[in-house]
JSON list of C-alpha atoms in Angstrom, two decimals:
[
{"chain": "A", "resi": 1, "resn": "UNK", "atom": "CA", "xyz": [-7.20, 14.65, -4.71]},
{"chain": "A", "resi": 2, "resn": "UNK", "atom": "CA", "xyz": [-3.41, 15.07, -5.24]},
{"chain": "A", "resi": 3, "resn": "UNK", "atom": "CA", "xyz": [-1.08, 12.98, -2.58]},
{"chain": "A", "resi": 4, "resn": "UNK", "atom": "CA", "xyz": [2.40, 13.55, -2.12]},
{"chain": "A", "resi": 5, "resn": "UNK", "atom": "CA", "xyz": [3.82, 10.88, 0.18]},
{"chain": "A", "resi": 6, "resn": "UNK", "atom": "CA", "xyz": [7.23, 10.97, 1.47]},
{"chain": "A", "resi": 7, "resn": "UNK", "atom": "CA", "xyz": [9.48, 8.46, 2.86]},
{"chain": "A", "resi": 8, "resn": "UNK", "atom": "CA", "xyz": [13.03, 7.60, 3.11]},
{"chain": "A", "resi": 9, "resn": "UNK", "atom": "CA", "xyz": [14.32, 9.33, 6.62]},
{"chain": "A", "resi": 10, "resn": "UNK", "atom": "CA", "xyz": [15.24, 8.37, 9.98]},
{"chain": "A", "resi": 11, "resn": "UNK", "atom": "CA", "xyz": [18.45, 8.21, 12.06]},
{"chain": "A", "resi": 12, "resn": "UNK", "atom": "CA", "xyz": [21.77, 8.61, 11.16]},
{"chain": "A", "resi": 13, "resn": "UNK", "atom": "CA", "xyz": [25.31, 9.42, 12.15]},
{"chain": "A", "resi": 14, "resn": "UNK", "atom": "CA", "xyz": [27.04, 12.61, 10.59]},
{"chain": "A", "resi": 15, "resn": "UNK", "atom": "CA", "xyz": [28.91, 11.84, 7.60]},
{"chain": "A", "resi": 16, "resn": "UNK", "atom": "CA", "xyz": [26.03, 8.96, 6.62]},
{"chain": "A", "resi": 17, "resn": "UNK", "atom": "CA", "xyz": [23.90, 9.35, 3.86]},
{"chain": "A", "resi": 18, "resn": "UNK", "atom": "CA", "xyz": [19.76, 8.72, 3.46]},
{"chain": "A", "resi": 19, "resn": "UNK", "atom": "CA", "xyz": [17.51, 8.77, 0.56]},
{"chain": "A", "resi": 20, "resn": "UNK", "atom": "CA", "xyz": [14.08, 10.35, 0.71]},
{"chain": "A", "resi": 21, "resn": "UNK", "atom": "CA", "xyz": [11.19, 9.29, -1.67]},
{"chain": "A", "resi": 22, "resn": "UNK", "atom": "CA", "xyz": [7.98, 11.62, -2.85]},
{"chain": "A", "resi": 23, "resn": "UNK", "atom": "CA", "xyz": [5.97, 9.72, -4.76]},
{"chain": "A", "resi": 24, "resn": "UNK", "atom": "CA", "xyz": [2.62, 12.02, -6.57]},
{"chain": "A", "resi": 25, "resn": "UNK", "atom": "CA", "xyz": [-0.53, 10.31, -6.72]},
{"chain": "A", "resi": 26, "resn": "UNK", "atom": "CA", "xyz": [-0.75, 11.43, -10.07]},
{"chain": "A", "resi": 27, "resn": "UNK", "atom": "CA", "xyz": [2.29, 12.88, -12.39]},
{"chain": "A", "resi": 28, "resn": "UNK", "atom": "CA", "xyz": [5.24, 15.05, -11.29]},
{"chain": "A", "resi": 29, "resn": "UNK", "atom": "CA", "xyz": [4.23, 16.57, -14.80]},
{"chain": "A", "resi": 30, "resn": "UNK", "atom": "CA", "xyz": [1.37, 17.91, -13.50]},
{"chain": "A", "resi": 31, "resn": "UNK", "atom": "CA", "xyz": [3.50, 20.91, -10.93]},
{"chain": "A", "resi": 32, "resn": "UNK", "atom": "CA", "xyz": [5.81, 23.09, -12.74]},
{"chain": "A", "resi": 33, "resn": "UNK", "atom": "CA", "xyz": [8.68, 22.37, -9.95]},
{"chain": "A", "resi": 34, "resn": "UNK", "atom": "CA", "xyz": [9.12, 19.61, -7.75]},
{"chain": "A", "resi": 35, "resn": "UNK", "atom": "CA", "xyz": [10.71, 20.32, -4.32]},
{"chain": "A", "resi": 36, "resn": "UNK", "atom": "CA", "xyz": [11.95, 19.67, -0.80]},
{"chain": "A", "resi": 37, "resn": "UNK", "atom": "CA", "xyz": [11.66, 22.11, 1.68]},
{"chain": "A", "resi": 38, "resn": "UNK", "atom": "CA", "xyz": [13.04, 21.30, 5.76]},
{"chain": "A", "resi": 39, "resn": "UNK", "atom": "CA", "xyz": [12.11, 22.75, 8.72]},
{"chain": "A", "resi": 40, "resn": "UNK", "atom": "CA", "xyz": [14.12, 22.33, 12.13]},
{"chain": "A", "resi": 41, "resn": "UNK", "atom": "CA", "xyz": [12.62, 23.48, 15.08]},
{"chain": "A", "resi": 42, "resn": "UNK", "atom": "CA", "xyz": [12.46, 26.86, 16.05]},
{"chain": "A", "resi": 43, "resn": "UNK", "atom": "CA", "xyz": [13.26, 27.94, 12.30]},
{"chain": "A", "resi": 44, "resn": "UNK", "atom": "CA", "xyz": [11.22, 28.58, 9.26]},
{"chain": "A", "resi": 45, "resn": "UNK", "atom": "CA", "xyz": [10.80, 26.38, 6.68]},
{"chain": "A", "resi": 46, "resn": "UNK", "atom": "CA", "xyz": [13.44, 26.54, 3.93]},
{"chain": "A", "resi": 47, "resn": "UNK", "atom": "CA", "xyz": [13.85, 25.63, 0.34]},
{"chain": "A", "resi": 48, "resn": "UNK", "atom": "CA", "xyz": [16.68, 22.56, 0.18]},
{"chain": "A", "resi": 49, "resn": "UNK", "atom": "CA", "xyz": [16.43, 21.66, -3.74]},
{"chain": "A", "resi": 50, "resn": "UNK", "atom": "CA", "xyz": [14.25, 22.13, -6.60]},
{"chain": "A", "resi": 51, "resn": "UNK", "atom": "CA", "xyz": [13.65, 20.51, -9.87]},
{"chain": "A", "resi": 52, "resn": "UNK", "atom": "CA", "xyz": [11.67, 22.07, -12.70]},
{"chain": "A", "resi": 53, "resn": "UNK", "atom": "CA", "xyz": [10.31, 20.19, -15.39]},
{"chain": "A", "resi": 54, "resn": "UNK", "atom": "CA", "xyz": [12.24, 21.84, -17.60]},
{"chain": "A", "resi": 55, "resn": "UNK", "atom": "CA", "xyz": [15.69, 23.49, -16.72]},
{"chain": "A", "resi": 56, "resn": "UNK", "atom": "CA", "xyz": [18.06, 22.09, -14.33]},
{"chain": "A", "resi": 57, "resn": "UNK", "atom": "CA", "xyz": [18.19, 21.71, -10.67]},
{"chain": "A", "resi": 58, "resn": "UNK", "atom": "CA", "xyz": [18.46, 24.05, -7.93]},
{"chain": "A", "resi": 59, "resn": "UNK", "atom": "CA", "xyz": [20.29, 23.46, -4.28]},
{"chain": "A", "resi": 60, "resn": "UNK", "atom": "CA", "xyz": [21.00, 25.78, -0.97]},
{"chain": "A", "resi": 61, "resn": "UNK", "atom": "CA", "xyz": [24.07, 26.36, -0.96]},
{"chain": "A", "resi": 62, "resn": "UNK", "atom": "CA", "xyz": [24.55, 24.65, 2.15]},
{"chain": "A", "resi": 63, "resn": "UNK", "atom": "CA", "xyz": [23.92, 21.29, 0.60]},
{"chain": "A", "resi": 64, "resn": "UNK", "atom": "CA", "xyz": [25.47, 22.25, -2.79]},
{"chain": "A", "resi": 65, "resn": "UNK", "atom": "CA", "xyz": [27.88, 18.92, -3.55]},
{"chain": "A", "resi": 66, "resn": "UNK", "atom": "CA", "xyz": [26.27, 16.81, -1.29]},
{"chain": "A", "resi": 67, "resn": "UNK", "atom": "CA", "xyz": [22.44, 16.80, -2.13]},
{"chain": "A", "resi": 68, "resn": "UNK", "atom": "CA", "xyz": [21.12, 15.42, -5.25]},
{"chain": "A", "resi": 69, "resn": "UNK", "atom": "CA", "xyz": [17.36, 15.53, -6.59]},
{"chain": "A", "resi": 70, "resn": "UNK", "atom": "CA", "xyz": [16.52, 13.51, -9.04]},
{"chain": "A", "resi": 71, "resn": "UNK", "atom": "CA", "xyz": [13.40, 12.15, -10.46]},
{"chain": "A", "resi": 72, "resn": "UNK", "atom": "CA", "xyz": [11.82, 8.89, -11.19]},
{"chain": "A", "resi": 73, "resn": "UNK", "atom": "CA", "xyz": [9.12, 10.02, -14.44]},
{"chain": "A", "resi": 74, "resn": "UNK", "atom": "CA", "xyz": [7.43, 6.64, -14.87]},
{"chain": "A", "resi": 75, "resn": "UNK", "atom": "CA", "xyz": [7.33, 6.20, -11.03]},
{"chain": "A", "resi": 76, "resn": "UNK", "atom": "CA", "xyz": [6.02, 9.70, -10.46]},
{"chain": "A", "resi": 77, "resn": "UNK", "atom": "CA", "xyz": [8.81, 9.45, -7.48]},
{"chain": "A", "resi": 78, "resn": "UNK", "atom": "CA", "xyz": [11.18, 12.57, -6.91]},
{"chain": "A", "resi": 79, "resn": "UNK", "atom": "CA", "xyz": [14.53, 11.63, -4.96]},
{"chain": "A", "resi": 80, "resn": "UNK", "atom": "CA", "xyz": [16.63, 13.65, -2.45]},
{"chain": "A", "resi": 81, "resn": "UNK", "atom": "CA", "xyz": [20.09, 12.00, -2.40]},
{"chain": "A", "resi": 82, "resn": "UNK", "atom": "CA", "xyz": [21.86, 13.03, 0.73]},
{"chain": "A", "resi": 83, "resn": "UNK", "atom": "CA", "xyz": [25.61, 12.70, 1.36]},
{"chain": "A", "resi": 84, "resn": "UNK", "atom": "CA", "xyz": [27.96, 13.44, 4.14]},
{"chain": "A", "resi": 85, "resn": "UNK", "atom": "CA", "xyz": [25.07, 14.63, 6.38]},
{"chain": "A", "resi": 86, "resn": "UNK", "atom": "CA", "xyz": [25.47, 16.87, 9.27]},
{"chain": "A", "resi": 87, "resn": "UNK", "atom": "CA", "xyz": [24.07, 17.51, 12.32]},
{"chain": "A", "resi": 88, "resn": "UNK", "atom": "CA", "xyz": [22.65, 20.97, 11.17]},
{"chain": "A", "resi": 89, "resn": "UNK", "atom": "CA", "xyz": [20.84, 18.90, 8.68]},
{"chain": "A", "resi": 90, "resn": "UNK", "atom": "CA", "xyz": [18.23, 17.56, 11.36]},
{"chain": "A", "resi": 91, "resn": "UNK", "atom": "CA", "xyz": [14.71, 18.75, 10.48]},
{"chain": "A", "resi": 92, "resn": "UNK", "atom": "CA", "xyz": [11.65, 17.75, 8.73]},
{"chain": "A", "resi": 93, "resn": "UNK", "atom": "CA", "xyz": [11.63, 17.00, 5.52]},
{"chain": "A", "resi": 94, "resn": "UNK", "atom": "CA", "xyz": [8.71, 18.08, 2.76]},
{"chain": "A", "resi": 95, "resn": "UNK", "atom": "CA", "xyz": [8.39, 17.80, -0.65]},
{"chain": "A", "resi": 96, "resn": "UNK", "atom": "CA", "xyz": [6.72, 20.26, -2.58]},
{"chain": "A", "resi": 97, "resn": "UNK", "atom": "CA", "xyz": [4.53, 20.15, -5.90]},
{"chain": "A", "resi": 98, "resn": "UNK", "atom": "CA", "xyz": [4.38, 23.72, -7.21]},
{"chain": "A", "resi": 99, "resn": "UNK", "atom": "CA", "xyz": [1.76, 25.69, -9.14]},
{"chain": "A", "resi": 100, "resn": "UNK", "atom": "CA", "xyz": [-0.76, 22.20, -10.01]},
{"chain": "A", "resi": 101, "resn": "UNK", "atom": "CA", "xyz": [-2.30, 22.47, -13.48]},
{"chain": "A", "resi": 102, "resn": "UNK", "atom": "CA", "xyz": [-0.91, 25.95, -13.65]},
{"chain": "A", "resi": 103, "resn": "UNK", "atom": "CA", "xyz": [-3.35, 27.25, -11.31]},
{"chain": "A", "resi": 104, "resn": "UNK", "atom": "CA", "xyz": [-0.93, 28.57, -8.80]},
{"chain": "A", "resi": 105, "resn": "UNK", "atom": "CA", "xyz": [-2.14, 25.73, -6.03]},
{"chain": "A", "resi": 106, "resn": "UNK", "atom": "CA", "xyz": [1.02, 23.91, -4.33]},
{"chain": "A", "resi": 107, "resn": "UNK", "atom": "CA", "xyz": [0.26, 20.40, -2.62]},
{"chain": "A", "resi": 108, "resn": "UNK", "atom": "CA", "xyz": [2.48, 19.62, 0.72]},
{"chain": "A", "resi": 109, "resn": "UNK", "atom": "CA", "xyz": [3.56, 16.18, 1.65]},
{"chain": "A", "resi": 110, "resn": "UNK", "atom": "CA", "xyz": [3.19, 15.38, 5.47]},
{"chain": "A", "resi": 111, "resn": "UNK", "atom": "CA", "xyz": [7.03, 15.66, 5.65]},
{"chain": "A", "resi": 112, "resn": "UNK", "atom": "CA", "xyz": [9.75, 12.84, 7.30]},
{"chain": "A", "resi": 113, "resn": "UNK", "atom": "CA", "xyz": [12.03, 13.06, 9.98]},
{"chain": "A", "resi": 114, "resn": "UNK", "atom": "CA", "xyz": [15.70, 13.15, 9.51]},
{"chain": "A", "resi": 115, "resn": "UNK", "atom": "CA", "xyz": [18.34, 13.47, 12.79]},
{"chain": "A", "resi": 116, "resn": "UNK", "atom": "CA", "xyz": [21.82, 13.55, 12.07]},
{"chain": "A", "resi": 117, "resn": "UNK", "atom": "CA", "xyz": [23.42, 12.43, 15.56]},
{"chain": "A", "resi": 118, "resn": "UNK", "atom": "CA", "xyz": [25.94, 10.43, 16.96]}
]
């Protein structure tokens, strides 16, 4: 069974900066796109960034310039580098495996908590 594990958030002041980890049981080559998703309370779940295996990345605009995702091949590990957070970025954090084996199945991780607060 497919795992996505993610890791990486926590508590931080606005302006800081975190790092959040997926690593895939098996490959990252195995989804077409690799993504993270956040959900803050009371709102719906929302596309952050995505990475397709091939093509080039794609951000929200509100974290355009200070989000990064990036990907680790050999560690089947997908990063979210994020800069100069603020407090609207507070939610959970998922990452995303899209369309498995090309059979249109996505696997969730079980998400991470990141506050932004001072």
């Amino acid at each position: 069974q497919v795992q996505l594990v993610e890791s990486g958030g926590g508590l931080v002041q606005p302006g800081g900066s975190l790092r959040l980890s997926c690593v895939v049981s098996g490959s990252i080559f195995d989804f077409n796109v690799m993504g993270w998703y956040r959900q803050a309370p009371g709102n719906q779940r929302e596309l952050v960034a995505s990475l397709p295996t091939i093509g080039t990345p794609n951000y929200a605009d509100s974290v355009k310039g200070r989000f990064t995702i990036s990907r680790d091949s050999p560690r089947n590990t997908v990063f979210l580098r994020m800069n100069n957070l603020k407090p609207e970025d507070t939610a959970v954090y998922y990452c995303k495996g899209q369309n498995f084996h090309n059979t249109g199945v996505d696997y969730w991780g079980q998400g991470t908590q990141v506050t932004v607060s001072s």
